[in-house]
mmCIF file of C-alpha atoms in Angstrom:
data_model
loop_
_atom_site.group_PDB
_atom_site.id
_atom_site.type_symbol
_atom_site.label_atom_id
_atom_site.label_comp_id
_atom_site.label_asym_id
_atom_site.label_seq_id
_atom_site.Cartn_x
_atom_site.Cartn_y
_atom_site.Cartn_z
ATOM 1 C CA MET A 1 -0.383 6.838 9.453
ATOM 2 C CA ASN A 2 -0.141 9.245 6.565
ATOM 3 C CA TRP A 3 0.473 8.531 2.862
ATOM 4 C CA PRO A 4 4.311 8.513 2.975
ATOM 5 C CA MET A 5 4.274 6.250 6.033
ATOM 6 C CA TYR A 6 1.925 3.832 4.286
ATOM 7 C CA GLY A 7 4.205 4.001 1.256
ATOM 8 C CA TYR A 8 7.184 2.876 3.312
ATOM 9 C CA ALA A 9 5.216 0.233 5.222
ATOM 10 C CA LEU A 10 3.767 -1.216 2.021
ATOM 11 C CA ALA A 11 7.258 -1.238 0.491
ATOM 12 C CA LYS A 12 8.458 -3.256 3.472
ATOM 13 C CA LEU A 13 5.569 -5.656 2.885
ATOM 14 C CA ALA A 14 6.597 -6.022 -0.771
ATOM 15 C CA LYS A 15 10.212 -6.664 0.205
ATOM 16 C CA ALA A 16 9.210 -9.218 2.832
ATOM 17 C CA ARG A 17 7.192 -11.007 0.133
ATOM 18 C CA GLY A 18 9.968 -10.807 -2.462
ATOM 19 C CA GLU A 19 7.901 -8.604 -4.762
ATOM 20 C CA ALA A 20 9.853 -5.997 -6.750
ATOM 21 C CA LYS A 21 6.732 -4.896 -8.640
ATOM 22 C CA PRO A 22 3.708 -6.048 -6.638
ATOM 23 C CA ALA A 23 0.554 -6.506 -8.705
ATOM 24 C CA TRP A 24 -1.487 -5.121 -5.816
ATOM 25 C CA LEU A 25 0.082 -1.669 -6.246
ATOM 26 C CA LYS A 26 -2.542 -0.871 -8.873
ATOM 27 C CA HIS A 27 -5.216 -0.773 -6.191
ATOM 28 C CA LEU A 28 -3.569 2.086 -4.280
ATOM 29 C CA ARG A 29 -4.599 5.673 -4.774
ATOM 30 C CA GLU A 30 -2.100 7.449 -7.040
ATOM 31 C CA ASP A 31 -0.301 9.455 -4.358
ATOM 32 C CA THR A 32 0.263 6.494 -2.054
ATOM 33 C CA LYS A 33 1.251 4.374 -5.059
ATOM 34 C CA LEU A 34 4.019 6.856 -5.904
ATOM 35 C CA PHE A 35 5.271 6.924 -2.317
ATOM 36 C CA THR A 36 5.262 3.112 -2.273
ATOM 37 C CA ARG A 37 7.158 2.814 -5.571
ATOM 38 C CA GLU A 38 9.741 5.291 -4.324
ATOM 39 C CA ALA A 39 10.130 3.372 -1.080
ATOM 40 C CA ILE A 40 10.451 0.032 -2.932
ATOM 41 C CA LYS A 41 13.258 1.543 -5.013
ATOM 42 C CA TRP A 42 14.897 2.973 -1.894
ATOM 43 C CA LEU A 43 14.669 -0.326 -0.025
ATOM 44 C CA SER A 44 16.169 -2.168 -3.005
ATOM 45 C CA THR A 45 19.389 -0.262 -2.376
ATOM 46 C CA ARG A 46 19.493 -1.280 1.286
ATOM 47 C CA PRO A 47 20.807 -4.519 2.803
ATOM 48 C CA ALA A 48 18.162 -7.162 3.451
ATOM 49 C CA THR A 49 16.862 -7.433 7.006
ATOM 50 C CA ALA A 50 15.353 -10.375 8.875
ATOM 51 C CA GLY A 51 12.243 -11.658 7.137
ATOM 52 C CA ASP A 52 13.035 -10.092 3.743
ATOM 53 C CA LYS A 53 12.644 -12.214 0.630
ATOM 54 C CA ALA A 54 14.528 -9.863 -1.670
ATOM 55 C CA MET B 1 6.534 17.161 -4.922
ATOM 56 C CA ILE B 2 4.912 14.133 -6.555
ATOM 57 C CA GLY B 3 5.848 15.366 -10.032
ATOM 58 C CA ALA B 4 9.475 15.741 -8.998
ATOM 59 C CA MET B 5 9.464 12.213 -7.601
ATOM 60 C CA LEU B 6 9.068 10.781 -11.102
ATOM 61 C CA PHE B 7 12.447 11.998 -12.340
ATOM 62 C CA THR B 8 14.759 11.895 -9.353
ATOM 63 C CA ARG B 9 16.686 9.214 -7.508
ATOM 64 C CA ALA B 10 14.594 7.181 -5.115
ATOM 65 C CA ARG B 11 14.284 8.727 -1.691
ATOM 66 C CA LEU B 12 11.978 8.377 1.230
ATOM 67 C CA HIS B 13 9.433 11.009 2.128
ATOM 68 C CA ILE B 14 9.433 10.243 5.823
ATOM 69 C CA ASP B 15 12.006 11.415 8.337
ATOM 70 C CA ASP B 16 14.536 9.112 9.951
ATOM 71 C CA ALA B 17 12.661 8.914 13.258
ATOM 72 C CA ILE B 18 9.496 7.657 11.546
ATOM 73 C CA ARG B 19 11.451 5.188 9.408
ATOM 74 C CA GLU B 20 13.238 3.871 12.462
ATOM 75 C CA TRP B 21 9.923 3.514 14.293
ATOM 76 C CA ILE B 22 8.474 1.470 11.405
ATOM 77 C CA ASP B 23 11.690 -0.589 11.090
ATOM 78 C CA THR B 24 11.556 -1.381 14.817
ATOM 79 C CA GLN B 25 7.847 -2.167 15.032
ATOM 80 C CA TRP B 26 7.692 -4.241 11.851
ATOM 81 C CA PRO B 27 9.532 -7.376 13.051
ATOM 82 C CA TRP B 28 7.890 -6.996 16.476
ATOM 83 C CA LEU B 29 4.440 -7.051 14.850
ATOM 84 C CA VAL B 30 5.324 -9.982 12.576
ATOM 85 C CA GLU B 31 6.372 -11.954 15.645
ATOM 86 C CA LYS B 32 3.589 -10.875 18.016
ATOM 87 C CA LEU B 33 0.858 -11.430 15.408
ATOM 88 C CA LYS B 34 2.423 -14.819 14.614
ATOM 89 C CA MET B 35 2.536 -13.993 10.919
ATOM 90 C CA GLY B 36 5.630 -16.031 10.080
ATOM 91 C CA ASP B 37 6.512 -15.738 6.385
ATOM 92 C CA LEU B 38 4.492 -12.824 4.972
ATOM 93 C CA ALA B 39 4.767 -14.324 1.488
ATOM 94 C CA GLU B 40 2.477 -17.112 2.666
ATOM 95 C CA HIS B 41 -0.335 -14.684 3.468
ATOM 96 C CA LEU B 42 -2.672 -12.948 1.047
ATOM 97 C CA VAL B 43 -2.543 -9.245 0.314
ATOM 98 C CA ILE B 44 -6.225 -8.397 0.251
ATOM 99 C CA GLU B 45 -7.321 -6.372 -2.776
ATOM 100 C CA PRO B 46 -10.533 -4.397 -3.362
ATOM 101 C CA THR B 47 -11.780 -6.744 -6.080
ATOM 102 C CA ASN B 48 -14.718 -9.062 -6.644
ATOM 103 C CA GLU B 49 -12.334 -11.969 -6.296
ATOM 104 C CA PHE B 50 -11.671 -11.053 -2.682
ATOM 105 C CA PHE B 51 -15.146 -9.651 -1.975
ATOM 106 C CA PRO B 52 -17.574 -11.758 -4.020
ATOM 107 C CA HIS B 53 -20.727 -10.701 -2.184
ATOM 108 C CA LYS B 54 -22.820 -7.947 -3.743
ATOM 109 C CA TRP B 55 -22.544 -4.675 -1.782
ATOM 110 C CA GLU B 56 -25.782 -2.889 -0.910
ATOM 111 C CA ALA B 57 -27.317 -1.092 2.040
ATOM 112 C CA THR B 58 -28.760 -4.163 3.724
ATOM 113 C CA ARG B 59 -27.976 -5.881 7.000
ATOM 114 C CA GLU B 60 -27.150 -9.078 5.113
ATOM 115 C CA ALA B 61 -24.610 -7.342 2.863
ATOM 116 C CA VAL B 62 -22.932 -5.639 5.822
ATOM 117 C CA GLU B 63 -22.756 -8.929 7.734
ATOM 118 C CA ASN B 64 -21.268 -10.651 4.683
ATOM 119 C CA LEU B 65 -18.612 -7.954 4.411
ATOM 120 C CA PHE B 66 -17.920 -8.182 8.141
ATOM 121 C CA HIS B 67 -17.437 -11.952 8.047
ATOM 122 C CA THR B 68 -15.195 -11.675 4.993
ATOM 123 C CA VAL B 69 -12.925 -9.148 6.720
ATOM 124 C CA VAL B 70 -12.867 -11.236 9.920
ATOM 125 C CA GLU B 71 -11.675 -14.201 7.851
ATOM 126 C CA TYR B 72 -8.934 -12.158 6.159
ATOM 127 C CA ALA B 73 -7.848 -10.758 9.533
ATOM 128 C CA GLU B 74 -7.457 -14.357 10.727
ATOM 129 C CA VAL B 75 -9.697 -13.822 13.755
ATOM 130 C CA GLU B 76 -11.896 -16.646 15.029
ATOM 131 C CA PRO B 77 -15.428 -15.655 13.859
ATOM 132 C CA SER B 78 -17.106 -16.873 17.049
ATOM 133 C CA ARG B 79 -15.146 -14.269 19.044
ATOM 134 C CA VAL B 80 -16.587 -11.183 17.341
ATOM 135 C CA GLU B 81 -19.872 -9.676 16.283
ATOM 136 C CA LEU B 82 -20.858 -6.536 14.459
ATOM 137 C CA GLY B 83 -22.699 -3.781 16.343
ATOM 138 C CA LEU B 84 -24.392 -1.344 13.964
ATOM 139 C CA LEU B 85 -25.167 2.025 15.533
ATOM 140 C CA GLU B 86 -27.047 5.150 14.605
ATOM 141 C CA PRO B 87 -24.623 8.115 14.264
ATOM 142 C CA GLN B 88 -23.303 9.119 17.694
ATOM 143 C CA ASP B 89 -22.198 12.470 19.119
ATOM 144 C CA GLU B 90 -18.956 10.847 20.216
ATOM 145 C CA MET B 91 -16.918 8.282 18.342
ATOM 146 C CA PRO B 92 -17.784 4.795 19.643
ATOM 147 C CA PRO B 93 -15.003 2.669 21.153
ATOM 148 C CA ALA B 94 -13.069 0.430 18.789
ATOM 149 C CA LEU B 95 -14.161 -2.714 20.630
ATOM 150 C CA VAL B 96 -16.675 -3.515 23.369
ATOM 151 C CA LYS B 97 -16.339 -6.652 25.514
ATOM 152 C CA LYS B 98 -19.652 -8.507 25.761
ATOM 153 C CA ASP B 99 -19.614 -11.808 27.653
ATOM 154 C CA ASP B 100 -17.087 -13.986 25.860
ATOM 155 C CA LYS B 101 -17.169 -11.926 22.656
ATOM 156 C CA PHE B 102 -16.010 -8.579 21.351
ATOM 157 C CA VAL B 103 -18.523 -6.337 19.627
ATOM 158 C CA LEU B 104 -17.150 -4.137 16.853
ATOM 159 C CA PRO B 105 -19.307 -0.984 16.933
ATOM 160 C CA LEU B 106 -19.838 0.609 13.542
ATOM 161 C CA GLU B 107 -21.935 3.676 12.807
ATOM 162 C CA ILE B 108 -24.236 3.200 9.827
ATOM 163 C CA SER B 109 -22.905 6.486 8.429
ATOM 164 C CA GLU B 110 -19.586 4.643 7.918
ATOM 165 C CA LEU B 111 -21.193 2.231 5.472
ATOM 166 C CA ARG B 112 -21.354 4.585 2.494
ATOM 167 C CA ASP B 113 -18.154 3.247 0.941
ATOM 168 C CA PRO B 114 -17.447 -0.479 1.412
ATOM 169 C CA ALA B 115 -13.677 0.069 1.017
ATOM 170 C CA VAL B 116 -13.718 2.527 3.936
ATOM 171 C CA THR B 117 -15.841 0.079 5.921
ATOM 172 C CA VAL B 118 -13.195 -2.599 5.329
ATOM 173 C CA ALA B 119 -10.498 -0.166 6.525
ATOM 174 C CA ILE B 120 -12.414 0.615 9.722
ATOM 175 C CA LEU B 121 -13.139 -3.039 10.475
ATOM 176 C CA SER B 122 -9.531 -4.026 9.718
ATOM 177 C CA ARG B 123 -8.249 -1.504 12.242
ATOM 178 C CA LYS B 124 -10.606 -2.801 14.946
ATOM 179 C CA LEU B 125 -9.569 -6.386 14.225
ATOM 180 C CA ALA B 126 -5.909 -5.376 14.261
ATOM 181 C CA LEU B 127 -6.477 -3.954 17.736
ATOM 182 C CA LEU B 128 -8.046 -7.231 18.850
ATOM 183 C CA ARG B 129 -5.055 -9.181 17.582
ATOM 184 C CA LEU B 130 -2.701 -6.760 19.309
ATOM 185 C CA MET B 131 -4.647 -7.213 22.556
ATOM 186 C CA ASP B 132 -4.355 -10.977 22.117
ATOM 187 C CA ALA B 133 -0.596 -10.453 21.762
ATOM 188 C CA GLY B 134 -0.511 -8.676 25.116
ATOM 189 C CA LEU B 135 0.026 -5.151 23.787
ATOM 190 C CA ASP B 136 0.127 -2.346 26.355
ATOM 191 C CA LEU B 137 -2.976 -0.371 25.363
ATOM 192 C CA LYS B 138 -1.558 2.751 27.010
ATOM 193 C CA ARG B 139 1.210 3.029 24.425
ATOM 194 C CA ASP B 140 1.321 6.505 22.885
ATOM 195 C CA ASP B 141 1.862 5.026 19.443
ATOM 196 C CA LEU B 142 -1.149 2.691 19.613
ATOM 197 C CA PRO B 143 -3.078 4.370 16.737
ATOM 198 C CA LEU B 144 -0.037 4.181 14.456
ATOM 199 C CA LEU B 145 0.621 0.608 15.540
ATOM 200 C CA MET B 146 -2.940 -0.374 14.610
ATOM 201 C CA ASP B 147 -2.404 1.093 11.120
ATOM 202 C CA LEU B 148 0.928 -0.694 10.718
ATOM 203 C CA ALA B 149 -0.596 -3.958 11.932
ATOM 204 C CA CYS B 150 -3.189 -3.709 9.141
ATOM 205 C CA VAL B 151 -0.333 -3.598 6.607
ATOM 206 C CA VAL B 152 1.413 -6.582 8.211
ATOM 207 C CA MET B 153 -1.896 -8.486 8.169
ATOM 208 C CA GLY B 154 -2.298 -7.851 4.412
ATOM 209 C CA LEU B 155 -5.194 -5.421 4.758
ATOM 210 C CA GLY B 156 -3.153 -2.240 4.347
ATOM 211 C CA ILE B 157 -4.404 -1.276 0.889
ATOM 212 C CA PHE B 158 -7.758 -0.259 2.356
ATOM 213 C CA ASN B 159 -6.291 1.750 5.218
ATOM 214 C CA ALA B 160 -3.721 3.418 2.962
ATOM 215 C CA ASN B 161 -6.457 4.502 0.571
ATOM 216 C CA ALA B 162 -8.490 5.899 3.472
ATOM 217 C CA ALA B 163 -5.521 7.722 5.052
ATOM 218 C CA VAL B 164 -4.877 11.436 5.267
ATOM 219 C CA PRO B 165 -2.014 13.121 3.343
ATOM 220 C CA GLN B 166 0.559 14.134 5.960
ATOM 221 C CA VAL B 167 -0.719 14.333 9.506
ATOM 222 C CA PRO B 168 -0.468 10.979 11.315
ATOM 223 C CA ARG B 169 -3.732 9.885 12.935
#
């Protein structure tokens, strides 16, 4: 997968764990971190799906 | 593009087909890998807390790292062993069946950065778990599925940091 795909996948992981601001984001390289933050924000506007915590 | 992202409304930087693929595969992977509630699993971080053994270019250090990743991937340790190789002309297979075990071949040239080594091992272990789940290994999207499985398994930070910018592997 490429950086934007990882960003979306990691955002789904955060949502499934109920993490709006995951502490583990700081370990991502800056570009992927930005894609992940964007995707977390985007997902927060979407209805929850099966398995989501938030 | 990244600069503009800081000041605009949140949007995704993947197209709808890719998002739909991830949305479809995600619950399938959670079920097939028997992950249950993902909040009950660790997200593995590149820190001394998660990797307490000193990293150095020794067989012992590599074996320690291997066993740590096997534990985090939730694979039974007795099922796998590490196979260190001199650099090859062709990329070695992800897994090699040997008696009742799977060998994970790893070229010694891939040991320069322990974080990359973790990413490579995670992907091989993800494949093993997918095989255990009965995955059709002829699927066209197998490489992408292995990457996504690493994220589901909590090892995605390493693979994301080792990924390429735009072109899917």
